[in-house]
mmCIF file of N, CA, C and O in Angstrom:
data_model
loop_
_atom_site.group_PDB
_atom_site.id
_atom_site.type_symbol
_atom_site.label_atom_id
_atom_site.label_comp_id
_atom_site.label_asym_id
_atom_site.label_seq_id
_atom_site.Cartn_x
_atom_site.Cartn_y
_atom_site.Cartn_z
ATOM 1 N N MET A 1 -25.186 6.935 45.390
ATOM 2 C CA MET A 1 -26.518 7.181 45.924
ATOM 3 C C MET A 1 -26.387 7.888 47.279
ATOM 4 O O MET A 1 -25.622 7.471 48.136
ATOM 5 N N SER A 2 -27.150 8.943 47.461
ATOM 6 C CA SER A 2 -27.094 9.659 48.736
ATOM 7 C C SER A 2 -27.825 8.853 49.818
ATOM 8 O O SER A 2 -28.595 7.951 49.526
ATOM 9 N N GLN A 3 -27.591 9.211 51.059
ATOM 10 C CA GLN A 3 -28.236 8.501 52.163
ATOM 11 C C GLN A 3 -29.748 8.692 52.134
ATOM 12 O O GLN A 3 -30.494 7.811 52.526
ATOM 13 N N ILE A 4 -30.203 9.844 51.659
ATOM 14 C CA ILE A 4 -31.653 10.107 51.594
ATOM 15 C C ILE A 4 -32.301 9.169 50.582
ATOM 16 O O ILE A 4 -33.400 8.682 50.804
ATOM 17 N N ASP A 5 -31.618 8.922 49.469
ATOM 18 C CA ASP A 5 -32.176 8.023 48.453
ATOM 19 C C ASP A 5 -32.304 6.587 48.965
ATOM 20 O O ASP A 5 -33.106 5.817 48.451
ATOM 21 N N ALA A 6 -31.543 6.230 49.979
ATOM 22 C CA ALA A 6 -31.566 4.867 50.502
ATOM 23 C C ALA A 6 -32.659 4.641 51.538
ATOM 24 O O ALA A 6 -32.928 3.514 51.927
ATOM 25 N N VAL A 7 -33.309 5.706 51.993
ATOM 26 C CA VAL A 7 -34.350 5.580 53.016
ATOM 27 C C VAL A 7 -35.661 5.165 52.360
ATOM 28 O O VAL A 7 -36.120 5.793 51.411
ATOM 29 N N GLU A 8 -36.264 4.103 52.863
ATOM 30 C CA GLU A 8 -37.553 3.649 52.357
ATOM 31 C C GLU A 8 -38.645 4.018 53.355
ATOM 32 O O GLU A 8 -38.509 3.789 54.549
ATOM 33 N N VAL A 9 -39.722 4.617 52.837
ATOM 34 C CA VAL A 9 -40.848 5.013 53.665
ATOM 35 C C VAL A 9 -42.111 4.473 53.018
ATOM 36 O O VAL A 9 -42.355 4.699 51.837
ATOM 37 N N GLU A 10 -42.898 3.748 53.791
ATOM 38 C CA GLU A 10 -44.168 3.238 53.297
ATOM 39 C C GLU A 10 -45.255 4.256 53.648
ATOM 40 O O GLU A 10 -45.448 4.585 54.811
ATOM 41 N N ILE A 11 -45.936 4.767 52.636
ATOM 42 C CA ILE A 11 -47.015 5.722 52.835
ATOM 43 C C ILE A 11 -48.345 4.983 52.674
ATOM 44 O O ILE A 11 -48.539 4.245 51.722
ATOM 45 N N SER A 12 -49.248 5.188 53.625
ATOM 46 C CA SER A 12 -50.587 4.594 53.524
ATOM 47 C C SER A 12 -51.608 5.646 53.922
ATOM 48 O O SER A 12 -51.293 6.625 54.591
ATOM 49 N N VAL A 13 -52.839 5.429 53.465
ATOM 50 C CA VAL A 13 -53.930 6.364 53.725
ATOM 51 C C VAL A 13 -55.091 5.593 54.327
ATOM 52 O O VAL A 13 -55.476 4.538 53.817
ATOM 53 N N ILE A 14 -55.640 6.099 55.430
ATOM 54 C CA ILE A 14 -56.795 5.473 56.073
ATOM 55 C C ILE A 14 -58.029 6.285 55.696
ATOM 56 O O ILE A 14 -58.128 7.466 56.014
ATOM 57 N N LEU A 15 -58.959 5.635 55.020
ATOM 58 C CA LEU A 15 -60.183 6.292 54.582
ATOM 59 C C LEU A 15 -61.235 6.325 55.676
ATOM 60 O O LEU A 15 -62.068 7.214 55.719
ATOM 61 N N GLY A 16 -61.250 5.337 56.548
ATOM 62 C CA GLY A 16 -62.222 5.239 57.626
ATOM 63 C C GLY A 16 -61.903 4.016 58.466
ATOM 64 O O GLY A 16 -60.982 3.267 58.167
ATOM 65 N N ARG A 17 -62.696 3.806 59.492
ATOM 66 C CA ARG A 17 -62.485 2.662 60.388
ATOM 67 C C ARG A 17 -63.801 1.940 60.599
ATOM 68 O O ARG A 17 -64.876 2.510 60.427
ATOM 69 N N CYS A 18 -63.692 0.695 61.018
ATOM 70 C CA CYS A 18 -64.877 -0.120 61.254
ATOM 71 C C CYS A 18 -64.552 -1.170 62.310
ATOM 72 O O CYS A 18 -63.466 -1.746 62.295
ATOM 73 N N VAL A 19 -65.475 -1.389 63.221
ATOM 74 C CA VAL A 19 -65.357 -2.494 64.174
ATOM 75 C C VAL A 19 -66.241 -3.615 63.638
ATOM 76 O O VAL A 19 -67.434 -3.410 63.393
ATOM 77 N N LEU A 20 -65.640 -4.768 63.437
ATOM 78 C CA LEU A 20 -66.331 -5.880 62.806
ATOM 79 C C LEU A 20 -66.055 -7.149 63.604
ATOM 80 O O LEU A 20 -64.894 -7.509 63.814
ATOM 81 N N PRO A 21 -67.102 -7.833 64.071
ATOM 82 C CA PRO A 21 -66.880 -9.088 64.797
ATOM 83 C C PRO A 21 -66.185 -10.120 63.900
ATOM 84 O O PRO A 21 -66.426 -10.163 62.691
ATOM 85 N N MET A 22 -65.308 -10.921 64.492
ATOM 86 C CA MET A 22 -64.535 -11.898 63.737
ATOM 87 C C MET A 22 -65.438 -12.856 62.963
ATOM 88 O O MET A 22 -65.155 -13.176 61.812
ATOM 89 N N ASN A 23 -66.556 -13.305 63.558
ATOM 90 C CA ASN A 23 -67.425 -14.250 62.843
ATOM 91 C C ASN A 23 -68.035 -13.612 61.603
ATOM 92 O O ASN A 23 -68.222 -14.276 60.587
ATOM 93 N N GLN A 24 -68.327 -12.318 61.647
ATOM 94 C CA GLN A 24 -68.863 -11.640 60.471
ATOM 95 C C GLN A 24 -67.779 -11.495 59.400
ATOM 96 O O GLN A 24 -68.041 -11.663 58.206
ATOM 97 N N LEU A 25 -66.555 -11.211 59.821
ATOM 98 C CA LEU A 25 -65.439 -11.100 58.893
ATOM 99 C C LEU A 25 -65.183 -12.425 58.187
ATOM 100 O O LEU A 25 -64.967 -12.476 56.974
ATOM 101 N N LEU A 26 -65.254 -13.526 58.924
ATOM 102 C CA LEU A 26 -65.016 -14.846 58.343
ATOM 103 C C LEU A 26 -66.099 -15.257 57.348
ATOM 104 O O LEU A 26 -65.845 -16.041 56.439
ATOM 105 N N LYS A 27 -67.308 -14.710 57.498
ATOM 106 C CA LYS A 27 -68.402 -15.021 56.577
ATOM 107 C C LYS A 27 -68.306 -14.269 55.257
ATOM 108 O O LYS A 27 -68.958 -14.627 54.288
ATOM 109 N N MET A 28 -67.497 -13.213 55.239
ATOM 110 C CA MET A 28 -67.397 -12.384 54.030
ATOM 111 C C MET A 28 -66.624 -13.109 52.939
ATOM 112 O O MET A 28 -65.660 -13.804 53.204
ATOM 113 N N GLY A 29 -67.066 -12.890 51.737
ATOM 114 C CA GLY A 29 -66.386 -13.477 50.590
ATOM 115 C C GLY A 29 -65.766 -12.396 49.723
ATOM 116 O O GLY A 29 -65.811 -11.207 50.035
ATOM 117 N N ARG A 30 -65.233 -12.841 48.619
ATOM 118 C CA ARG A 30 -64.617 -11.919 47.668
ATOM 119 C C ARG A 30 -65.641 -10.887 47.200
ATOM 120 O O ARG A 30 -66.776 -11.235 46.881
ATOM 121 N N GLY A 31 -65.246 -9.632 47.188
ATOM 122 C CA GLY A 31 -66.135 -8.562 46.744
ATOM 123 C C GLY A 31 -67.049 -8.017 47.825
ATOM 124 O O GLY A 31 -67.870 -7.146 47.556
ATOM 125 N N ALA A 32 -66.928 -8.531 49.038
ATOM 126 C CA ALA A 32 -67.761 -8.039 50.140
ATOM 127 C C ALA A 32 -67.422 -6.575 50.424
ATOM 128 O O ALA A 32 -66.288 -6.135 50.246
ATOM 129 N N VAL A 33 -68.398 -5.840 50.865
ATOM 130 C CA VAL A 33 -68.224 -4.426 51.176
ATOM 131 C C VAL A 33 -68.228 -4.255 52.690
ATOM 132 O O VAL A 33 -69.121 -4.743 53.382
ATOM 133 N N ILE A 34 -67.228 -3.556 53.204
ATOM 134 C CA ILE A 34 -67.142 -3.273 54.631
ATOM 135 C C ILE A 34 -67.522 -1.807 54.834
ATOM 136 O O ILE A 34 -66.850 -0.914 54.311
ATOM 137 N N PRO A 35 -68.591 -1.545 55.568
ATOM 138 C CA PRO A 35 -69.001 -0.152 55.778
ATOM 139 C C PRO A 35 -68.021 0.570 56.703
ATOM 140 O O PRO A 35 -67.608 0.033 57.726
ATOM 141 N N LEU A 36 -67.640 1.778 56.326
ATOM 142 C CA LEU A 36 -66.725 2.579 57.130
ATOM 143 C C LEU A 36 -67.474 3.713 57.805
ATOM 144 O O LEU A 36 -68.547 4.107 57.356
ATOM 145 N N ASN A 37 -66.898 4.250 58.858
ATOM 146 C CA ASN A 37 -67.530 5.348 59.589
ATOM 147 C C ASN A 37 -67.082 6.692 59.019
ATOM 148 O O ASN A 37 -66.748 7.604 59.746
ATOM 149 N N ALA A 38 -67.069 6.817 57.701
ATOM 150 C CA ALA A 38 -66.601 8.046 57.066
ATOM 151 C C ALA A 38 -67.473 8.372 55.861
ATOM 152 O O ALA A 38 -68.073 7.484 55.262
ATOM 153 N N SER A 39 -67.509 9.654 55.534
ATOM 154 C CA SER A 39 -68.217 10.081 54.326
ATOM 155 C C SER A 39 -67.187 10.553 53.304
ATOM 156 O O SER A 39 -66.006 10.697 53.611
ATOM 157 N N GLU A 40 -67.648 10.826 52.103
ATOM 158 C CA GLU A 40 -66.725 11.203 51.033
ATOM 159 C C GLU A 40 -66.051 12.552 51.263
ATOM 160 O O GLU A 40 -65.032 12.856 50.652
ATOM 161 N N THR A 41 -66.573 13.360 52.169
ATOM 162 C CA THR A 41 -65.980 14.675 52.434
ATOM 163 C C THR A 41 -65.079 14.687 53.668
ATOM 164 O O THR A 41 -64.459 15.714 53.948
ATOM 165 N N ASP A 42 -64.997 13.589 54.391
ATOM 166 C CA ASP A 42 -64.158 13.535 55.587
ATOM 167 C C ASP A 42 -62.676 13.545 55.224
ATOM 168 O O ASP A 42 -62.275 13.052 54.165
ATOM 169 N N GLU A 43 -61.864 14.090 56.137
ATOM 170 C CA GLU A 43 -60.416 14.039 55.955
ATOM 171 C C GLU A 43 -59.928 12.612 56.152
ATOM 172 O O GLU A 43 -60.517 11.834 56.906
ATOM 173 N N VAL A 44 -58.846 12.268 55.476
ATOM 174 C CA VAL A 44 -58.225 10.959 55.616
ATOM 175 C C VAL A 44 -56.954 11.106 56.445
ATOM 176 O O VAL A 44 -56.410 12.206 56.606
ATOM 177 N N TRP A 45 -56.504 10.003 57.016
ATOM 178 C CA TRP A 45 -55.232 9.972 57.742
ATOM 179 C C TRP A 45 -54.139 9.555 56.775
ATOM 180 O O TRP A 45 -54.314 8.607 56.006
ATOM 181 N N ILE A 46 -53.002 10.230 56.815
ATOM 182 C CA ILE A 46 -51.841 9.865 56.008
ATOM 183 C C ILE A 46 -50.780 9.356 56.974
ATOM 184 O O ILE A 46 -50.403 10.060 57.920
ATOM 185 N N LEU A 47 -50.329 8.120 56.752
ATOM 186 C CA LEU A 47 -49.360 7.489 57.641
ATOM 187 C C LEU A 47 -48.045 7.256 56.908
ATOM 188 O O LEU A 47 -48.043 6.917 55.721
ATOM 189 N N ALA A 48 -46.943 7.438 57.615
ATOM 190 C CA ALA A 48 -45.617 7.099 57.113
ATOM 191 C C ALA A 48 -45.072 6.023 58.047
ATOM 192 O O ALA A 48 -44.940 6.256 59.251
ATOM 193 N N ASN A 49 -44.823 4.848 57.491
ATOM 194 C CA ASN A 49 -44.384 3.698 58.292
ATOM 195 C C ASN A 49 -45.315 3.462 59.477
ATOM 196 O O ASN A 49 -44.875 3.273 60.618
ATOM 197 N N ASN A 50 -46.617 3.504 59.215
ATOM 198 C CA ASN A 50 -47.675 3.262 60.204
ATOM 199 C C ASN A 50 -47.734 4.307 61.317
ATOM 200 O O ASN A 50 -48.314 4.068 62.368
ATOM 201 N N HIS A 51 -47.147 5.456 61.100
ATOM 202 C CA HIS A 51 -47.189 6.550 62.080
ATOM 203 C C HIS A 51 -47.943 7.717 61.445
ATOM 204 O O HIS A 51 -47.576 8.170 60.360
ATOM 205 N N PRO A 52 -48.989 8.234 62.096
ATOM 206 C CA PRO A 52 -49.751 9.340 61.510
ATOM 207 C C PRO A 52 -48.896 10.605 61.389
ATOM 208 O O PRO A 52 -48.303 11.049 62.365
ATOM 209 N N VAL A 53 -48.836 11.151 60.173
ATOM 210 C CA VAL A 53 -48.026 12.348 59.941
ATOM 211 C C VAL A 53 -48.846 13.524 59.423
ATOM 212 O O VAL A 53 -48.431 14.670 59.572
ATOM 213 N N ALA A 54 -49.999 13.256 58.801
ATOM 214 C CA ALA A 54 -50.782 14.351 58.231
ATOM 215 C C ALA A 54 -52.229 13.942 58.035
ATOM 216 O O ALA A 54 -52.577 12.756 58.123
ATOM 217 N N ARG A 55 -53.070 14.947 57.771
ATOM 218 C CA ARG A 55 -54.461 14.734 57.363
ATOM 219 C C ARG A 55 -54.561 15.243 55.935
ATOM 220 O O ARG A 55 -53.779 16.079 55.502
ATOM 221 N N GLY A 56 -55.537 14.739 55.202
ATOM 222 C CA GLY A 56 -55.661 15.149 53.813
ATOM 223 C C GLY A 56 -57.061 14.971 53.278
ATOM 224 O O GLY A 56 -57.946 14.445 53.952
ATOM 225 N N GLU A 57 -57.253 15.430 52.036
ATOM 226 C CA GLU A 57 -58.531 15.313 51.342
ATOM 227 C C GLU A 57 -58.339 14.498 50.069
ATOM 228 O O GLU A 57 -57.310 14.612 49.407
ATOM 229 N N ILE A 58 -59.353 13.723 49.731
ATOM 230 C CA ILE A 58 -59.319 12.931 48.500
ATOM 231 C C ILE A 58 -59.758 13.805 47.336
ATOM 232 O O ILE A 58 -60.724 14.553 47.439
ATOM 233 N N GLU A 59 -59.029 13.718 46.230
ATOM 234 C CA GLU A 59 -59.387 14.419 44.999
ATOM 235 C C GLU A 59 -59.369 13.431 43.848
ATOM 236 O O GLU A 59 -58.550 12.513 43.829
ATOM 237 N N ILE A 60 -60.269 13.632 42.911
ATOM 238 C CA ILE A 60 -60.277 12.831 41.689
ATOM 239 C C ILE A 60 -59.779 13.735 40.571
ATOM 240 O O ILE A 60 -60.360 14.792 40.318
ATOM 241 N N ARG A 61 -58.696 13.343 39.929
ATOM 242 C CA ARG A 61 -58.123 14.104 38.815
ATOM 243 C C ARG A 61 -58.068 13.190 37.600
ATOM 244 O O ARG A 61 -57.308 12.237 37.575
ATOM 245 N N ASP A 62 -58.880 13.509 36.617
ATOM 246 C CA ASP A 62 -59.014 12.664 35.434
ATOM 247 C C ASP A 62 -59.386 11.259 35.884
ATOM 248 O O ASP A 62 -60.411 11.058 36.474
ATOM 249 N N ASP A 63 -58.523 10.283 35.665
ATOM 250 C CA ASP A 63 -58.828 8.910 36.072
ATOM 251 C C ASP A 63 -57.962 8.464 37.246
ATOM 252 O O ASP A 63 -57.766 7.289 37.488
ATOM 253 N N ARG A 64 -57.442 9.432 37.999
ATOM 254 C CA ARG A 64 -56.574 9.114 39.131
ATOM 255 C C ARG A 64 -57.151 9.660 40.434
ATOM 256 O O ARG A 64 -57.843 10.665 40.440
ATOM 257 N N ILE A 65 -56.812 8.990 41.517
ATOM 258 C CA ILE A 65 -57.185 9.462 42.847
ATOM 259 C C ILE A 65 -55.944 10.096 43.462
ATOM 260 O O ILE A 65 -54.860 9.513 43.442
ATOM 261 N N ALA A 66 -56.103 11.296 44.010
ATOM 262 C CA ALA A 66 -54.989 12.009 44.638
ATOM 263 C C ALA A 66 -55.379 12.383 46.059
ATOM 264 O O ALA A 66 -56.551 12.511 46.384
ATOM 265 N N ILE A 67 -54.379 12.550 46.905
ATOM 266 C CA ILE A 67 -54.588 13.003 48.273
ATOM 267 C C ILE A 67 -53.859 14.331 48.431
ATOM 268 O O ILE A 67 -52.665 14.429 48.154
ATOM 269 N N THR A 68 -54.581 15.353 48.867
ATOM 270 C CA THR A 68 -53.990 16.658 49.143
ATOM 271 C C THR A 68 -53.798 16.797 50.643
ATOM 272 O O THR A 68 -54.745 16.619 51.411
ATOM 273 N N VAL A 69 -52.581 17.081 51.073
ATOM 274 C CA VAL A 69 -52.292 17.261 52.496
ATOM 275 C C VAL A 69 -52.899 18.584 52.946
ATOM 276 O O VAL A 69 -52.679 19.624 52.323
ATOM 277 N N THR A 70 -53.693 18.536 54.029
ATOM 278 C CA THR A 70 -54.362 19.742 54.524
ATOM 279 C C THR A 70 -53.782 20.263 55.833
ATOM 280 O O THR A 70 -53.850 21.445 56.100
ATOM 281 N N ARG A 71 -53.224 19.358 56.642
ATOM 282 C CA ARG A 71 -52.657 19.797 57.925
ATOM 283 C C ARG A 71 -51.857 18.656 58.541
ATOM 284 O O ARG A 71 -51.931 17.515 58.092
ATOM 285 N N ALA A 72 -51.102 18.974 59.578
ATOM 286 C CA ALA A 72 -50.340 17.967 60.311
ATOM 287 C C ALA A 72 -51.296 17.090 61.107
ATOM 288 O O ALA A 72 -52.395 17.520 61.482
ATOM 289 N N ALA A 73 -50.888 15.873 61.361
ATOM 290 C CA ALA A 73 -51.716 14.940 62.123
ATOM 291 C C ALA A 73 -51.582 15.184 63.615
ATOM 292 O O ALA A 73 -50.521 15.579 64.093
ATOM 293 N N ASP A 74 -52.660 14.952 64.338
ATOM 294 C CA ASP A 74 -52.647 14.964 65.791
ATOM 295 C C ASP A 74 -52.647 13.503 66.232
ATOM 296 O O ASP A 74 -53.651 12.811 66.107
ATOM 297 N N VAL A 75 -51.512 13.035 66.704
ATOM 298 C CA VAL A 75 -51.354 11.623 67.059
ATOM 299 C C VAL A 75 -52.380 11.195 68.107
ATOM 300 O O VAL A 75 -52.902 10.087 68.061
ATOM 301 N N TYR A 76 -52.737 12.076 69.016
ATOM 302 C CA TYR A 76 -53.695 11.721 70.070
ATOM 303 C C TYR A 76 -55.088 11.491 69.483
ATOM 304 O O TYR A 76 -55.797 10.597 69.924
ATOM 305 N N ASP A 77 -55.471 12.274 68.475
ATOM 306 C CA ASP A 77 -56.747 12.037 67.796
ATOM 307 C C ASP A 77 -56.740 10.689 67.084
ATOM 308 O O ASP A 77 -57.718 9.967 67.089
ATOM 309 N N PHE A 78 -55.618 10.373 66.464
ATOM 310 C CA PHE A 78 -55.504 9.099 65.754
ATOM 311 C C PHE A 78 -55.650 7.929 66.714
ATOM 312 O O PHE A 78 -56.391 6.991 66.461
ATOM 313 N N MET A 79 -54.976 8.002 67.847
ATOM 314 C CA MET A 79 -55.024 6.918 68.826
ATOM 315 C C MET A 79 -56.411 6.790 69.451
ATOM 316 O O MET A 79 -56.829 5.713 69.821
ATOM 317 N N ALA A 80 -57.135 7.892 69.530
ATOM 318 C CA ALA A 80 -58.482 7.874 70.110
ATOM 319 C C ALA A 80 -59.519 7.349 69.119
ATOM 320 O O ALA A 80 -60.671 7.147 69.478
ATOM 321 N N GLY A 81 -59.105 7.146 67.878
ATOM 322 C CA GLY A 81 -60.019 6.594 66.884
ATOM 323 C C GLY A 81 -60.799 7.647 66.112
ATOM 324 O O GLY A 81 -61.739 7.331 65.427
ATOM 325 N N SER A 82 -60.400 8.895 66.216
ATOM 326 C CA SER A 82 -61.070 9.947 65.455
ATOM 327 C C SER A 82 -60.749 9.776 63.989
ATOM 328 O O SER A 82 -59.604 9.715 63.592
ATOM 329 N N ALA A 83 -61.801 9.652 63.160
ATOM 330 C CA ALA A 83 -61.552 9.458 61.729
ATOM 331 C C ALA A 83 -62.194 10.493 60.943
ATOM 332 O O ALA A 83 -62.398 11.458 60.691
#
């Protein structure tokens, strides 16, 4: 196995953000909906090991959801909460 094959990277996608008081979070039950500050056309954040690396768009292909990378991430925008 090459050294590259041994590297593990966790990829995650942030669809939006929300500020929610703890008491409201504790009242939520299974199936609760958390409103996000994003619309269906907004770019998403793509993170590698919790570090922003790119921005992307959501696509629906047949019965699958895909993310298309559109540009590199601006870490300062991410830290400022731009979603």
